[in-house]
């Protein structure tokens, strides 16, 4: 009756990982995922990740439910956790441990590679910039949203929108610590110009190779880190002439290394993933 699970975190962005390799649909409903993510009545997490059988040529498939039960297309910290989880499952089963695999997601194939030092580098694919790809109705002539005004609670913000498969709205600020995140975050998330809602990042450019980021996540609120958000923020900073293509992003939970390759236009994200505990949970 207990459902085996493992809990991992990537810089404090925490996930419940489920071994779903025996069937192609998630073993939990969104409502059950909401219950397990509850920090008082459940295990506590920002989301639930299902490690599913591969499809479309990939070794595995990842699906994720946010703590509010919604399903994002992609999850950067989560996919590092899934790579570590797959390594741990292989070690437990005395199977060969692959260093790299292809994981099918709703944002396309994503390729994590386990590094000898324990860090995980993920080929996150290419960023998407067209307004309809974000999606946002904050349209401009060239159909990209770069340094455009968005009015939130009667205040104008200069925003840049980037999709990493999931939507991100980035604002550059002088001082990340003074952003009233819990007040304005939800207003960005639910703004009418974002039909699929949005993740929201506030970025302080400390140096061209070092950004400080605060995030309000769609469906999860203020989290300690967001991998796709860090990737989107470096893209936004490059597009606005504010950073190098290779930069460290400081999040409340720690550091991510991000590189937007000139060679293949892909984003490479490097960071940790850590097992916290495993157990069995009652599911009703
Ligand atoms: O797009 C969304 O709804 C996000 N909340 C998904 C989770 C993103 C994540 N924090 C990340 O690291 O990319 C897991």
Short mmCIF file of C-alpha atoms and ligand atoms in Angstrom, two decimals:
data_model
loop_
_atom_site.label_atom_id
_atom_site.label_comp_id
_atom_site.label_asym_id
_atom_site.label_seq_id
_atom_site.Cartn_x
_atom_site.Cartn_y
_atom_site.Cartn_z
CA UNK A 1 0.00 0.00 0.00
CA UNK A 2 2.96 2.34 0.51
CA UNK A 3 4.31 3.97 -2.64
CA UNK A 4 8.14 3.96 -2.79
CA UNK A 5 9.62 7.39 -3.49
CA UNK A 6 12.87 9.30 -3.23
CA UNK A 7 13.23 12.96 -2.50
CA UNK A 8 15.99 14.97 -4.20
CA UNK A 9 16.83 18.62 -4.40
CA UNK A 10 18.74 20.78 -6.84
CA UNK A 11 19.88 23.88 -4.91
CA UNK A 12 16.88 23.58 -2.60
CA UNK A 13 14.37 23.21 -5.46
CA UNK A 14 12.96 19.93 -4.16
CA UNK A 15 11.19 17.06 -5.89
CA UNK A 16 9.57 13.73 -5.14
CA UNK A 17 10.92 11.18 -7.64
CA UNK A 18 8.83 8.16 -8.58
CA UNK A 19 9.98 5.06 -10.46
CA UNK A 20 7.36 5.00 -13.21
CA UNK A 21 9.42 2.94 -15.69
CA UNK A 22 6.85 0.11 -15.79
CA UNK A 23 4.02 2.15 -17.32
CA UNK A 24 3.73 5.08 -19.67
CA UNK A 25 1.22 7.13 -17.69
CA UNK A 26 1.99 8.75 -14.30
CA UNK A 27 1.15 6.57 -11.28
CA UNK A 28 -0.40 9.57 -9.49
CA UNK A 29 -3.12 12.04 -10.38
CA UNK A 30 -2.42 15.78 -10.15
CA UNK A 31 -4.61 15.88 -7.01
CA UNK A 32 -2.46 13.18 -5.35
CA UNK A 33 0.68 15.08 -6.36
CA UNK A 34 -0.67 18.22 -4.67
CA UNK A 35 -1.19 16.20 -1.46
CA UNK A 36 2.35 14.73 -1.50
CA UNK A 37 3.91 18.17 -2.12
CA UNK A 38 2.16 19.65 0.92
CA UNK A 39 4.82 20.54 3.49
CA UNK A 40 2.56 19.82 6.48
CA UNK A 41 0.26 17.04 5.34
CA UNK A 42 2.59 15.39 2.82
CA UNK A 43 6.29 14.78 2.07
CA UNK A 44 6.83 18.38 1.03
CA UNK A 45 8.21 19.37 -2.39
CA UNK A 46 8.03 21.90 -5.21
CA UNK A 47 6.90 19.17 -7.60
CA UNK A 48 6.56 15.45 -8.36
CA UNK A 49 8.66 13.89 -11.13
CA UNK A 50 7.76 10.67 -12.90
CA UNK A 51 10.59 8.65 -14.50
CA UNK A 52 8.69 7.03 -17.36
CA UNK A 53 9.76 4.63 -20.15
CA UNK A 54 11.46 6.21 -23.16
CA UNK A 55 9.52 7.40 -26.18
CA UNK A 56 10.41 8.94 -29.55
CA UNK A 57 13.90 7.40 -29.43
CA UNK A 58 14.73 8.68 -25.93
CA UNK A 59 16.01 6.45 -23.11
CA UNK A 60 13.41 7.78 -20.65
CA UNK A 61 10.54 10.23 -20.45
CA UNK A 62 10.14 12.84 -17.72
CA UNK A 63 6.83 14.26 -16.66
CA UNK A 64 6.40 16.65 -13.76
CA UNK A 65 3.50 18.06 -11.80
CA UNK A 66 4.03 21.37 -10.01
CA UNK A 67 2.96 21.59 -6.35
CA UNK A 68 -0.34 23.13 -7.56
CA UNK A 69 -1.01 20.10 -9.82
CA UNK A 70 -0.31 21.89 -13.12
CA UNK A 71 2.04 20.23 -15.60
CA UNK A 72 5.03 22.23 -16.94
CA UNK A 73 6.79 21.29 -20.16
CA UNK A 74 10.26 21.24 -18.62
CA UNK A 75 12.14 21.50 -15.38
CA UNK A 76 15.87 22.19 -15.25
CA UNK A 77 16.64 21.39 -11.63
CA UNK A 78 14.22 18.49 -11.83
CA UNK A 79 15.96 16.86 -14.78
CA UNK A 80 19.28 16.92 -12.90
CA UNK A 81 17.49 15.21 -10.00
CA UNK A 82 16.04 12.65 -12.41
CA UNK A 83 19.51 11.92 -13.85
CA UNK A 84 20.85 11.31 -10.33
CA UNK A 85 17.80 9.19 -9.49
CA UNK A 86 18.35 7.02 -12.60
CA UNK A 87 22.00 6.60 -11.60
CA UNK A 88 20.98 5.60 -8.06
CA UNK A 89 18.36 3.13 -9.38
CA UNK A 90 20.97 1.51 -11.66
CA UNK A 91 23.47 1.24 -8.79
CA UNK A 92 20.85 -0.34 -6.50
CA UNK A 93 20.01 -2.87 -9.22
CA UNK A 94 23.72 -3.58 -9.91
CA UNK A 95 23.11 -2.52 -13.52
CA UNK A 96 25.61 -0.59 -15.64
CA UNK A 97 25.41 3.12 -14.87
CA UNK A 98 25.18 5.24 -18.01
CA UNK A 99 26.98 8.58 -17.86
CA UNK A 100 24.58 10.28 -20.21
CA UNK A 101 21.04 9.68 -21.46
CA UNK A 102 18.36 11.29 -23.55
CA UNK A 103 15.17 12.19 -21.73
CA UNK A 104 12.01 12.99 -23.65
CA UNK A 105 10.06 15.95 -22.24
CA UNK A 106 7.17 18.10 -23.44
CA UNK A 107 9.93 20.58 -24.43
CA UNK A 108 11.69 17.98 -26.62
CA UNK A 109 14.72 15.75 -25.94
CA UNK A 110 16.99 16.89 -23.09
CA UNK A 111 20.40 15.30 -22.44
CA UNK A 112 21.91 15.22 -18.92
CA UNK A 113 25.50 14.01 -18.41
CA UNK A 114 26.85 12.93 -15.01
CA UNK A 115 30.28 14.49 -14.38
CA UNK A 116 33.03 12.69 -12.41
CA UNK A 117 32.88 15.44 -9.75
CA UNK A 118 29.20 14.71 -9.05
CA UNK A 119 27.88 17.74 -10.90
CA UNK A 120 25.42 17.24 -13.75
CA UNK A 121 25.61 19.09 -17.05
CA UNK A 122 22.38 19.27 -19.03
CA UNK A 123 22.00 20.09 -22.71
CA UNK A 124 18.80 22.12 -22.35
CA UNK A 125 18.31 22.63 -26.09
CA UNK A 126 17.69 25.97 -27.77
CA UNK A 127 15.82 28.94 -26.30
CA UNK A 128 12.70 30.15 -28.12
CA UNK A 129 12.02 33.85 -28.46
CA UNK A 130 8.97 34.40 -30.62
CA UNK A 131 6.01 35.81 -28.71
CA UNK A 132 3.78 32.97 -29.80
CA UNK A 133 6.33 30.42 -28.58
CA UNK A 134 6.47 31.89 -25.04
CA UNK A 135 3.41 32.31 -25.27
CA UNK A 136 2.63 35.97 -24.69
CA UNK A 137 0.35 38.53 -26.30
CA UNK A 138 2.81 41.29 -25.39
CA UNK A 139 3.63 41.48 -29.09
CA UNK A 140 6.10 43.76 -30.80
CA UNK A 141 7.06 44.28 -34.43
CA UNK A 142 9.68 41.56 -34.73
CA UNK A 143 7.59 39.21 -32.65
CA UNK A 144 10.21 38.93 -29.90
CA UNK A 145 9.73 40.51 -26.49
CA UNK A 146 13.05 42.13 -25.57
CA UNK A 147 13.09 45.08 -23.17
CA UNK A 148 9.37 45.80 -23.59
CA UNK A 149 7.19 47.56 -21.03
CA UNK A 150 4.82 45.39 -18.99
CA UNK A 151 2.53 47.19 -16.57
CA UNK A 152 2.04 45.37 -13.28
CA UNK A 153 0.09 46.99 -10.44
CA UNK A 154 0.33 50.41 -12.14
CA UNK A 155 4.10 50.14 -12.44
CA UNK A 156 6.02 49.71 -15.71
CA UNK A 157 8.63 46.94 -15.87
CA UNK A 158 11.08 46.47 -18.77
CA UNK A 159 10.72 42.76 -19.49
CA UNK A 160 12.29 40.18 -21.79
CA UNK A 161 10.48 36.91 -22.49
CA UNK A 162 12.23 33.60 -23.18
CA UNK A 163 10.88 30.07 -23.53
CA UNK A 164 13.01 27.13 -22.43
CA UNK A 165 10.04 24.96 -23.35
CA UNK A 166 8.31 26.67 -20.43
CA UNK A 167 7.60 30.42 -20.25
CA UNK A 168 9.85 32.95 -18.51
CA UNK A 169 9.50 36.70 -18.04
CA UNK A 170 12.75 38.40 -16.98
CA UNK A 171 13.18 41.86 -15.41
CA UNK A 172 16.59 43.40 -14.65
CA UNK A 173 16.81 45.18 -11.30
CA UNK A 174 19.49 47.15 -9.46
CA UNK A 175 19.06 45.24 -6.22
CA UNK A 176 17.51 41.76 -6.15
CA UNK A 177 17.13 41.85 -2.37
CA UNK A 178 14.67 44.75 -2.52
CA UNK A 179 12.20 43.04 -4.91
CA UNK A 180 8.82 42.46 -3.19
CA UNK A 181 8.69 38.99 -4.74
CA UNK A 182 5.66 37.53 -2.98
CA UNK A 183 3.59 40.61 -3.80
CA UNK A 184 4.41 41.10 -7.46
CA UNK A 185 5.34 37.52 -8.41
CA UNK A 186 1.73 36.31 -8.56
CA UNK A 187 0.73 39.39 -10.58
CA UNK A 188 3.32 38.54 -13.24
CA UNK A 189 2.37 34.83 -13.14
CA UNK A 190 -1.31 35.53 -13.78
CA UNK A 191 -0.95 38.62 -16.01
CA UNK A 192 -3.41 38.55 -18.91
CA UNK A 193 -0.57 38.82 -21.47
CA UNK A 194 0.54 35.28 -20.48
CA UNK A 195 -2.20 32.84 -21.53
CA UNK A 196 -0.27 29.85 -20.06
CA UNK A 197 0.82 31.92 -17.03
CA UNK A 198 4.56 32.49 -16.61
CA UNK A 199 7.62 31.92 -14.46
CA UNK A 200 9.10 35.26 -13.39
CA UNK A 201 12.75 36.12 -12.74
CA UNK A 202 14.30 39.29 -11.31
CA UNK A 203 17.97 39.61 -12.22
CA UNK A 204 20.70 41.77 -10.74
CA UNK A 205 23.76 41.88 -12.99
CA UNK A 206 26.64 41.79 -10.50
CA UNK A 207 29.26 41.32 -13.25
CA UNK A 208 28.91 40.28 -16.92
CA UNK A 209 29.78 36.73 -15.83
CA UNK A 210 27.76 36.71 -12.58
CA UNK A 211 24.01 37.23 -12.19
CA UNK A 212 21.94 37.18 -9.01
CA UNK A 213 18.44 35.81 -9.54
CA UNK A 214 15.15 35.72 -7.66
CA UNK A 215 12.38 33.54 -9.03
CA UNK A 216 8.62 33.30 -8.72
CA UNK A 217 7.64 30.00 -10.30
CA UNK A 218 4.44 29.30 -12.14
CA UNK A 219 2.52 26.79 -10.08
CA UNK A 220 5.02 26.67 -7.22
CA UNK A 221 5.60 30.26 -6.03
CA UNK A 222 8.87 31.51 -4.54
CA UNK A 223 11.38 28.65 -4.83
CA UNK A 224 15.07 28.50 -3.92
CA UNK A 225 16.15 27.81 -7.50
CA UNK A 226 14.89 27.34 -11.03
CA UNK A 227 17.11 25.77 -13.68
CA UNK A 228 15.09 26.75 -16.72
CA UNK A 229 14.80 30.24 -15.19
CA UNK A 230 18.59 30.55 -14.84
CA UNK A 231 19.02 29.51 -18.50
CA UNK A 232 16.32 31.94 -19.67
CA UNK A 233 17.89 34.73 -17.60
CA UNK A 234 21.32 34.33 -19.20
CA UNK A 235 19.68 34.40 -22.65
CA UNK A 236 17.79 37.57 -21.67
CA UNK A 237 20.96 39.17 -20.29
CA UNK A 238 22.88 38.41 -23.50
CA UNK A 239 20.04 39.75 -25.67
CA UNK A 240 20.07 42.98 -23.64
CA UNK A 241 23.87 43.30 -23.83
CA UNK A 242 24.22 42.81 -20.08
CA UNK A 243 26.17 39.58 -19.74
CA UNK A 244 28.59 37.14 -21.33
CA UNK A 245 27.24 33.96 -22.91
CA UNK A 246 28.87 32.03 -20.08
CA UNK A 247 27.84 33.12 -16.59
CA UNK A 248 27.34 31.97 -13.03
CA UNK A 249 23.81 32.45 -11.73
CA UNK A 250 23.42 32.86 -7.98
CA UNK A 251 20.05 31.68 -6.67
CA UNK A 252 18.85 31.67 -3.06
CA UNK A 253 19.75 27.93 -2.97
CA UNK A 254 23.20 28.16 -4.58
CA UNK A 255 25.05 28.50 -7.88
CA UNK A 256 24.39 27.27 -11.42
CA UNK A 257 26.82 27.56 -14.33
CA UNK A 258 25.09 28.45 -17.59
CA UNK A 259 26.54 28.66 -21.09
CA UNK A 260 24.66 29.65 -24.26
CA UNK A 261 26.82 27.98 -26.92
CA UNK A 262 27.70 29.93 -30.07
CA UNK A 263 28.43 26.58 -31.74
CA UNK A 264 24.98 24.94 -31.59
CA UNK A 265 22.80 27.66 -29.96
CA UNK A 266 22.02 25.20 -27.15
CA UNK A 267 22.10 26.13 -23.46
CA UNK A 268 24.27 24.05 -21.15
CA UNK A 269 23.43 24.09 -17.45
CA UNK A 270 25.72 22.62 -14.78
CA UNK A 271 24.76 22.12 -11.15
CA UNK A 272 24.22 19.60 -8.36
CA UNK A 273 21.44 17.16 -7.53
CA UNK A 274 21.28 15.59 -4.08
CA UNK A 275 19.35 12.64 -2.59
CA UNK A 276 17.68 13.71 0.66
CA UNK A 277 15.81 10.56 1.68
CA UNK A 278 13.81 7.60 0.37
CA UNK A 279 10.78 5.90 1.83
CA UNK A 280 7.23 4.78 1.28
CA UNK A 281 4.31 7.15 1.41
CA UNK A 282 0.62 6.44 1.97
CA UNK A 283 -1.44 7.58 -1.01
CA UNK A 284 -5.18 7.98 -0.80
O1 LIG B 1 7.19 26.12 -15.81
C1 LIG B 1 6.79 25.86 -14.67
O2 LIG B 1 5.58 25.75 -14.41
C2 LIG B 1 7.85 25.65 -13.57
N1 LIG B 1 7.26 25.82 -12.28
C3 LIG B 1 8.39 24.26 -13.76
C4 LIG B 1 9.51 23.93 -12.83
C5 LIG B 1 10.81 24.60 -13.25
C6 LIG B 1 11.96 24.23 -12.35
N2 LIG B 1 11.99 25.00 -11.16
C7 LIG B 1 13.29 24.37 -13.06
O3 LIG B 1 14.29 24.21 -12.37
O4 LIG B 1 13.37 24.57 -14.26
C8 LIG B 1 11.88 22.85 -11.93
#
